[in-house]
Short mmCIF file of C-alpha atoms (C1' of nucleotides) in Angstrom, two decimals:
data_model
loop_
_atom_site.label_atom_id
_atom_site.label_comp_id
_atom_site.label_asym_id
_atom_site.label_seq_id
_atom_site.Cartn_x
_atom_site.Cartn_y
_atom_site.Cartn_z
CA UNK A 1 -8.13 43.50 -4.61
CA UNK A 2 -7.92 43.21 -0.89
CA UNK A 3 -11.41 42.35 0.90
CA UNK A 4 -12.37 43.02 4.73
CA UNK A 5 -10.73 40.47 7.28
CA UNK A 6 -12.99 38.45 8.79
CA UNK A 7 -13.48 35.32 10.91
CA UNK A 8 -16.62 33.77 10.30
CA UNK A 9 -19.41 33.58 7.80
CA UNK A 10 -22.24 32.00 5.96
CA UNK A 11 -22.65 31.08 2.49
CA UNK A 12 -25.88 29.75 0.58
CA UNK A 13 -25.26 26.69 -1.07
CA UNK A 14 -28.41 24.57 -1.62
CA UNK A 15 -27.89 21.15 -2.30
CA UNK A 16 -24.73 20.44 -1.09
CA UNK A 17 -23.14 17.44 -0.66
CA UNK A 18 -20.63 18.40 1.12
CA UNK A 19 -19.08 14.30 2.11
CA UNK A 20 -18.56 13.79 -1.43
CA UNK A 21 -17.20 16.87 -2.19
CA UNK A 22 -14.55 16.84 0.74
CA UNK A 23 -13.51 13.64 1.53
CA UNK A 24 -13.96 12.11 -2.40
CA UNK A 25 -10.61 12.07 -3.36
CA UNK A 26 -10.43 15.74 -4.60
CA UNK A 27 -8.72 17.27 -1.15
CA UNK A 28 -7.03 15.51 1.17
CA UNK A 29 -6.73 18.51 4.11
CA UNK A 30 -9.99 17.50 5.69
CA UNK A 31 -10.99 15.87 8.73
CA UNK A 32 -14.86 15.35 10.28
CA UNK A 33 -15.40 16.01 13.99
CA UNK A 34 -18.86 14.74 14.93
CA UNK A 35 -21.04 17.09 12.48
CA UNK A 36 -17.95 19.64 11.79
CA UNK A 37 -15.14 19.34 9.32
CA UNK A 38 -12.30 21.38 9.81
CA UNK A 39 -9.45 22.10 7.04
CA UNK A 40 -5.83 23.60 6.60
CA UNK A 41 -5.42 26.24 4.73
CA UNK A 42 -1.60 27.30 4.24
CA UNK A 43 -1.37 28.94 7.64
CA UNK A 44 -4.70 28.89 8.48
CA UNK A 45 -7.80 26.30 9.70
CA UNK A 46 -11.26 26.71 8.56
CA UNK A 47 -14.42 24.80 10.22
CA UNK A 48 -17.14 24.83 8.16
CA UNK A 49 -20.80 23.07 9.39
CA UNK A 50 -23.44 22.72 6.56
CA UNK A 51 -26.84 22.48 7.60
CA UNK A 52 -28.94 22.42 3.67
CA UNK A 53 -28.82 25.43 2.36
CA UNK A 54 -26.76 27.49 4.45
CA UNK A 55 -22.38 26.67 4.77
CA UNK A 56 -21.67 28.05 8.09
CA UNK A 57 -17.34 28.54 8.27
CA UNK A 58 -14.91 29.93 11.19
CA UNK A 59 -11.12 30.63 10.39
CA UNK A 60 -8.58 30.70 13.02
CA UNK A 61 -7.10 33.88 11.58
CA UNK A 62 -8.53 36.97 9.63
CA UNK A 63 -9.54 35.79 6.38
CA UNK A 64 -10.66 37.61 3.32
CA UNK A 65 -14.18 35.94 2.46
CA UNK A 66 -13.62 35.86 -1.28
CA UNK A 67 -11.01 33.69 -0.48
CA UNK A 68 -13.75 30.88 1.18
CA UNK A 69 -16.44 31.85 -1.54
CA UNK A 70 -13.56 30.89 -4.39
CA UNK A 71 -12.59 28.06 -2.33
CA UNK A 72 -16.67 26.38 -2.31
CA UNK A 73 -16.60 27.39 -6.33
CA UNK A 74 -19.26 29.46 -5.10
CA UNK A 75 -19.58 31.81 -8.02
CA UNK A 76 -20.40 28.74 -10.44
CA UNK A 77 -24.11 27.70 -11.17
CA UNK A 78 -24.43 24.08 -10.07
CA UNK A 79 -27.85 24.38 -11.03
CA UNK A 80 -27.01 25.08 -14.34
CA UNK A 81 -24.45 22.62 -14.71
CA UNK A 82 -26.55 19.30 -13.17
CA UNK A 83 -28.80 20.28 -15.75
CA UNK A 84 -26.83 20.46 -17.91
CA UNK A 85 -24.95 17.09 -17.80
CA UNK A 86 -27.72 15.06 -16.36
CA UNK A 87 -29.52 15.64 -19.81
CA UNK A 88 -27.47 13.36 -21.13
CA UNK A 89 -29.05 10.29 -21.15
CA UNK A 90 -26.21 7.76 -20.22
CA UNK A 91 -24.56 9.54 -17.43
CA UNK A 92 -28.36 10.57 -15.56
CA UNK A 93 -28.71 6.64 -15.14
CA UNK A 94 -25.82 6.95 -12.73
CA UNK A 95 -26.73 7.98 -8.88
CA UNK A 96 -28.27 10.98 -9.21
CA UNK A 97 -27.92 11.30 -5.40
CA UNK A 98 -24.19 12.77 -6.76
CA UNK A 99 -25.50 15.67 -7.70
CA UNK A 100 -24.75 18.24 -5.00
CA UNK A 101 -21.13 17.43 -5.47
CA UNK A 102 -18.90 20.91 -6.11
CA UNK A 103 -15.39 20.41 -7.28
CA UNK A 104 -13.10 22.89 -4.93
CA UNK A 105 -10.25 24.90 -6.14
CA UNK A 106 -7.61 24.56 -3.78
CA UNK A 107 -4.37 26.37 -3.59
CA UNK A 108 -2.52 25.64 -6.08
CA UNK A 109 1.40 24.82 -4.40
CA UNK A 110 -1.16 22.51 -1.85
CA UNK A 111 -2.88 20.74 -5.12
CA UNK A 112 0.94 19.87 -6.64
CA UNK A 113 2.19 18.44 -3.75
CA UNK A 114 -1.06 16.18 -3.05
CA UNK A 115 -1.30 15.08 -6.20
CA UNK A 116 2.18 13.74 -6.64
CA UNK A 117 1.72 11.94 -3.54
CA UNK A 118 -1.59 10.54 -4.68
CA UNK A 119 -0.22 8.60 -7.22
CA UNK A 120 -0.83 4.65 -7.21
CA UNK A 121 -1.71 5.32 -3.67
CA UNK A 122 -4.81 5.25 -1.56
CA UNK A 123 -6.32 8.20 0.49
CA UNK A 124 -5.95 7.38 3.85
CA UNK A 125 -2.07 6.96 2.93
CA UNK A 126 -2.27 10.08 1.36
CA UNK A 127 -4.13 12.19 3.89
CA UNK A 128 -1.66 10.26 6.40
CA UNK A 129 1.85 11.65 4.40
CA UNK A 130 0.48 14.81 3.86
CA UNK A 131 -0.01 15.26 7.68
CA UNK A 132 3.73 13.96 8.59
CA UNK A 133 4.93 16.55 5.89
CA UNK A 134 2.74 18.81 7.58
CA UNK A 135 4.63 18.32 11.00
CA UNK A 136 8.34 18.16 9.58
CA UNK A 137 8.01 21.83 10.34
CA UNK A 138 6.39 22.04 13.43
CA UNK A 139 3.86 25.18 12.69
CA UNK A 140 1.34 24.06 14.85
CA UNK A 141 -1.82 25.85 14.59
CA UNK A 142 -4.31 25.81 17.82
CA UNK A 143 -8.14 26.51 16.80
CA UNK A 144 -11.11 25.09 19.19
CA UNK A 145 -9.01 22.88 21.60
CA UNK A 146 -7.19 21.14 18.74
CA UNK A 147 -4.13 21.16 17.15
CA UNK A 148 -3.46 21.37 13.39
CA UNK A 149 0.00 21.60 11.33
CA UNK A 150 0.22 24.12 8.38
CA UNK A 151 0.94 22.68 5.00
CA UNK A 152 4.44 23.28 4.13
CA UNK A 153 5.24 26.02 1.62
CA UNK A 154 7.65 25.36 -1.21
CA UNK A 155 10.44 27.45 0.64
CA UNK A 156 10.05 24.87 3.70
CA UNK A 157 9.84 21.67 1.23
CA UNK A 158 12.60 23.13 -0.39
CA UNK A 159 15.14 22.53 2.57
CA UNK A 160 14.25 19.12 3.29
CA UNK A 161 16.29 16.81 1.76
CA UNK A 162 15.21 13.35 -0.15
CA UNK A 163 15.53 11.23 2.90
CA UNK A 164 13.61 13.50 4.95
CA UNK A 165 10.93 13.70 2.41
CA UNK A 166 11.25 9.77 2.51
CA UNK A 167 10.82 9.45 6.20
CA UNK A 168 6.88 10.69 5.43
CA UNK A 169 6.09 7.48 4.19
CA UNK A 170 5.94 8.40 0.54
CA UNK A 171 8.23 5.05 -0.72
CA UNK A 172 9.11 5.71 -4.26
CA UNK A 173 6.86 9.27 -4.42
CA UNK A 174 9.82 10.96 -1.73
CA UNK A 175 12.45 11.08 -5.07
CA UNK A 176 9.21 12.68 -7.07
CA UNK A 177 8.37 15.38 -4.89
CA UNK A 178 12.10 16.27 -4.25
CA UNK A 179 12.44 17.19 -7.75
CA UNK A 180 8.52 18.72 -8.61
CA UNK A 181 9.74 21.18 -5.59
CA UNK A 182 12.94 21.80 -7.16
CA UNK A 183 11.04 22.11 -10.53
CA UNK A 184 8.32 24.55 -9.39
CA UNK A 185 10.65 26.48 -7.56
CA UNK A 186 12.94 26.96 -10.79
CA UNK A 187 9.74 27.91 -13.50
CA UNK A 188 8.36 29.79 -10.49
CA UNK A 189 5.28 28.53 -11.73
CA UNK A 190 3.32 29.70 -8.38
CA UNK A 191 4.18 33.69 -8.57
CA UNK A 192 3.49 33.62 -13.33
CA UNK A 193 0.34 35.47 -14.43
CA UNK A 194 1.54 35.01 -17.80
CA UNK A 195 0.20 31.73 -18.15
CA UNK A 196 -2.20 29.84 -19.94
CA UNK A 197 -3.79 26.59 -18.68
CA UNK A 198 -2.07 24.79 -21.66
CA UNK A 199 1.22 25.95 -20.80
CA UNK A 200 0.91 25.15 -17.69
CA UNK A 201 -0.29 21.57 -18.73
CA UNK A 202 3.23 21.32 -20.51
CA UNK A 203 5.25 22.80 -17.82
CA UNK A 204 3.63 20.18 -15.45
CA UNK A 205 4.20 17.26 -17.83
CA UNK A 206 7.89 18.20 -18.06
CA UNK A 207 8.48 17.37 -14.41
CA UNK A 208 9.89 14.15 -12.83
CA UNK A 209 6.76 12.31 -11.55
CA UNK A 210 4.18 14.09 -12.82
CA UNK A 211 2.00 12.16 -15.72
CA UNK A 212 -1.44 13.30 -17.50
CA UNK A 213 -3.09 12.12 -14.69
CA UNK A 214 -1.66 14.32 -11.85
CA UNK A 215 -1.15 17.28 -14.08
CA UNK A 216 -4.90 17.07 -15.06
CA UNK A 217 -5.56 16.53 -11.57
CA UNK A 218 -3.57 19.86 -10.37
CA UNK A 219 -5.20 22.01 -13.40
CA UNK A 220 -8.49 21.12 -12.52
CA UNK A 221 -8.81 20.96 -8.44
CA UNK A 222 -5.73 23.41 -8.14
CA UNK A 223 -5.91 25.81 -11.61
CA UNK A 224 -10.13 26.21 -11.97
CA UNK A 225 -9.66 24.23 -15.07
CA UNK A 226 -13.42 22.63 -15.78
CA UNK A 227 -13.27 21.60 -19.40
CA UNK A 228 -10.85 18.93 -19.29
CA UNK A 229 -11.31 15.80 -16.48
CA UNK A 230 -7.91 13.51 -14.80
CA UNK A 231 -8.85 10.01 -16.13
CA UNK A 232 -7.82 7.60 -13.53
CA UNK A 233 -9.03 4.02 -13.12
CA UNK A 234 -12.37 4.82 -12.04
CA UNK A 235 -13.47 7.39 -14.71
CA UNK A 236 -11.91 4.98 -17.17
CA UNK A 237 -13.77 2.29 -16.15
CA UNK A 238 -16.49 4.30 -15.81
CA UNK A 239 -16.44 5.97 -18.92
CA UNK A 240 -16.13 2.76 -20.42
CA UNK A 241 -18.87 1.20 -19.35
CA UNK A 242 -21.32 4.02 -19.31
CA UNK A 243 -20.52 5.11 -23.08
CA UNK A 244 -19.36 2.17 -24.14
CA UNK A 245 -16.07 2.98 -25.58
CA UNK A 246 -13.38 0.52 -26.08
CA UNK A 247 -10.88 -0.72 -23.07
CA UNK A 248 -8.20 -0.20 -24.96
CA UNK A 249 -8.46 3.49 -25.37
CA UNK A 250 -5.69 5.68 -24.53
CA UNK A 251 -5.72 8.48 -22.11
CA UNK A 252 -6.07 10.84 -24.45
CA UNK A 253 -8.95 9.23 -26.26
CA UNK A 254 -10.75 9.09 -23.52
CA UNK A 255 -10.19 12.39 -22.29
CA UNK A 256 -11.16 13.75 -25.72
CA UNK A 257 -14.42 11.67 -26.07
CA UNK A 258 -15.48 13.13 -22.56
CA UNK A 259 -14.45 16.61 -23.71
CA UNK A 260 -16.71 16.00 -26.72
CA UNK A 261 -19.37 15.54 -24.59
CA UNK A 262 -19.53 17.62 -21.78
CA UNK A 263 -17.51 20.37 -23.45
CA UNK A 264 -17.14 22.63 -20.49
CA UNK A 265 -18.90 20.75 -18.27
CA UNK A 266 -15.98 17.67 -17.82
CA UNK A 267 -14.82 17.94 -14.67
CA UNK A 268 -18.28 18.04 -13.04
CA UNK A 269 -19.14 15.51 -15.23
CA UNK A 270 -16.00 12.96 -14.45
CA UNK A 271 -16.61 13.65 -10.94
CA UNK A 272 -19.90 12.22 -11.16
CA UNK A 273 -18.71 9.54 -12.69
CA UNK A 274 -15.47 9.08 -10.71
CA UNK A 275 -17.75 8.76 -7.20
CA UNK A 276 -20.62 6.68 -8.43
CA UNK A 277 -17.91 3.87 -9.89
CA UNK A 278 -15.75 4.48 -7.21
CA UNK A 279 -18.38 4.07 -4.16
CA UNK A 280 -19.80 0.68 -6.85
CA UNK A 281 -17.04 -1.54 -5.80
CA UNK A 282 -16.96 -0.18 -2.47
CA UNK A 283 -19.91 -1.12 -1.55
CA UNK A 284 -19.27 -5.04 -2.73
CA UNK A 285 -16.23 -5.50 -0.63
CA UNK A 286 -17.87 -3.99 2.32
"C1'" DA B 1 -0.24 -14.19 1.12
"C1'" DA B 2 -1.42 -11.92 -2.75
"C1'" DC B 3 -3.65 -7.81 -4.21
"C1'" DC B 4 -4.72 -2.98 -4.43
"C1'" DA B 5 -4.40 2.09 -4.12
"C1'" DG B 6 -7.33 8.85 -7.95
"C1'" DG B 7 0.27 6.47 -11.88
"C1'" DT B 8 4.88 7.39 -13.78
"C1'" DA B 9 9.22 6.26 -15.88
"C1'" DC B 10 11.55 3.20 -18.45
"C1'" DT B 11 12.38 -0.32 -21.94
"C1'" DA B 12 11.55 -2.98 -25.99
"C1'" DA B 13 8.91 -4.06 -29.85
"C1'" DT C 1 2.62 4.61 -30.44
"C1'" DT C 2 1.61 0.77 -27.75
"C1'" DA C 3 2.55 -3.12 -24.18
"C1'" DG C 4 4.70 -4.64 -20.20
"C1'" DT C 5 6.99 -3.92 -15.73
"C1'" DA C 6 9.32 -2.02 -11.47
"C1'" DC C 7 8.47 0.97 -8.06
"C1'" DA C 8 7.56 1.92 -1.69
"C1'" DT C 9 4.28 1.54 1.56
"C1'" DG C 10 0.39 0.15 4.39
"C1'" DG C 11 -4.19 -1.87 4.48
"C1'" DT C 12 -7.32 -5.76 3.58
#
DNA sequence: AACCAGGTACTAA
DNA sequence: TTAGTACATGGT
């Protein structure tokens, strides 16, 4: 299915919080110029403006709309979904103010390599090696007076050796990412059809450097997976206090007791939960 | 100067 | 299965 090339567009999305859903710690490709935020996409930039309820984007190349709509998860019913989860009584004490939140589905080959690098990390550092990765190829991009670098596709990653990998500030990460590349590369896991989000799950898990967390991570922002959540330390403690559950649950316990919950609705509802703990103890340090 | 960041691999019990 | 620890790097 091949759509008309276009450059520019607008989308209704009522409701959007669009702050939380692009600099939150889902993506890492974005960057805020006065009221604009501009993106890389692969080979491409995208500036998108959002004034409530219309999502205003411009590419810098030819760009099959589907492509943005899938991108904004536009074809899922946020309505239905806050409404959904917010019923439950525990989670609608949290901020509700997190409720225009979308959770994007990003390339998938972009979602691997962030998420490996996001690992005991924080996301200026990541957003920071990402963009020297970026530039170990030099593809600059020029759209509206700036200059962008495309993300590096797995046949580029897959000529730089460990050390050069290293030199993007990645400490211990640099040996990971080396062999996830090799890894994808070898399952060609970007160009199967064939597979199932389980299997994929497993393939993930059988990498170097790639835990539940991260392969939970690249199912659900990378994949369109939305009935499973990544439990990192903020939706554990989160989960924890909001249901009540014991600290010393596993991963998979808690993973399973939010499935049980939200059913389909995990992600969206993680997310929630993920941002309102998250933004908690930011706002007593600050 | 410790401590932390959207964890994982490894070891020992 | 669970508990503890090393791991690179930069910011606070």
């Amino acid at each position: 299915m091949t759509g008309k090339l276009i450059t520019t567009g607008q989308i209704f999305i009522p409701n959007f919080n669009i702050e939380l859903t692009l600099y939150g710690g889902q993506a890492f490709n974005w960057i805020k110029i006065d009221n604009k935020h501009f993106g890389v996409f692969q080979d491409k930039v995208i500036k998108v403006i959002y004034e409530d309820p219309i999502l205003y984007w411009y590419s810098s190349k030819p760009i099959e709309e589907h492509i943005i709509l899938e991108y904004f998860d536009y074809f899922t019913d946020y309505h239905d979904i806050y409404r959904n989860i917010l019923q439950d009584k525990s989670l609608s004490k949290l901020q509700h103010t997190y409720s225009g939140i979308r959770i994007l589905k990003q390339d998938l080959w972009q979602a691997i390599v962030s998420f490996v690098i996001s690992q005991n990390n924080n996301i200026p550092k990541i957003k920071t090696s990402l963009e020297k990765l970026a530039k170990l190829n030099n593809r600059i991009i020029k759209f509206e007076n700036q200059s962008f670098y495309a993300f590096p596709t797995i046949e580029e990653l897959l000529k730089k050796s460990e050390q050069e990998l290293q030199a993007c500030s990645l400490g211990y990460r640099s040996k990971y990412l080396y062999s996830v590349t090799q890894s994808v590369a070898q399952t060609k896991l970007l160009h199967r059809t064939d597979i199932n989000a389980k299997t994929l799950r497993q393939y993930l898990l059988d990498m170097h450097g790639i835990g539940e967390k991260v392969a939970d991570c690249i199912l659900v922002y990378g994949y369109g997976v939305r009935n499973i959540a990544p439990i990192d330390i903020w939706v554990r403690r989160g989960a924890i206090e909001t249901f009540n559950i014991s600290p010393k649950s596993s991963y998979k316990q808690i993973q399973h007791y939010l499935v049980s919950r939200f059913g389909e609705y995990t992600a969206y509802a993680a997310q929630v939960i993920f941002e309102s703990f998250r933004l908690k103890l930011k706002q007593k340090t600050t």
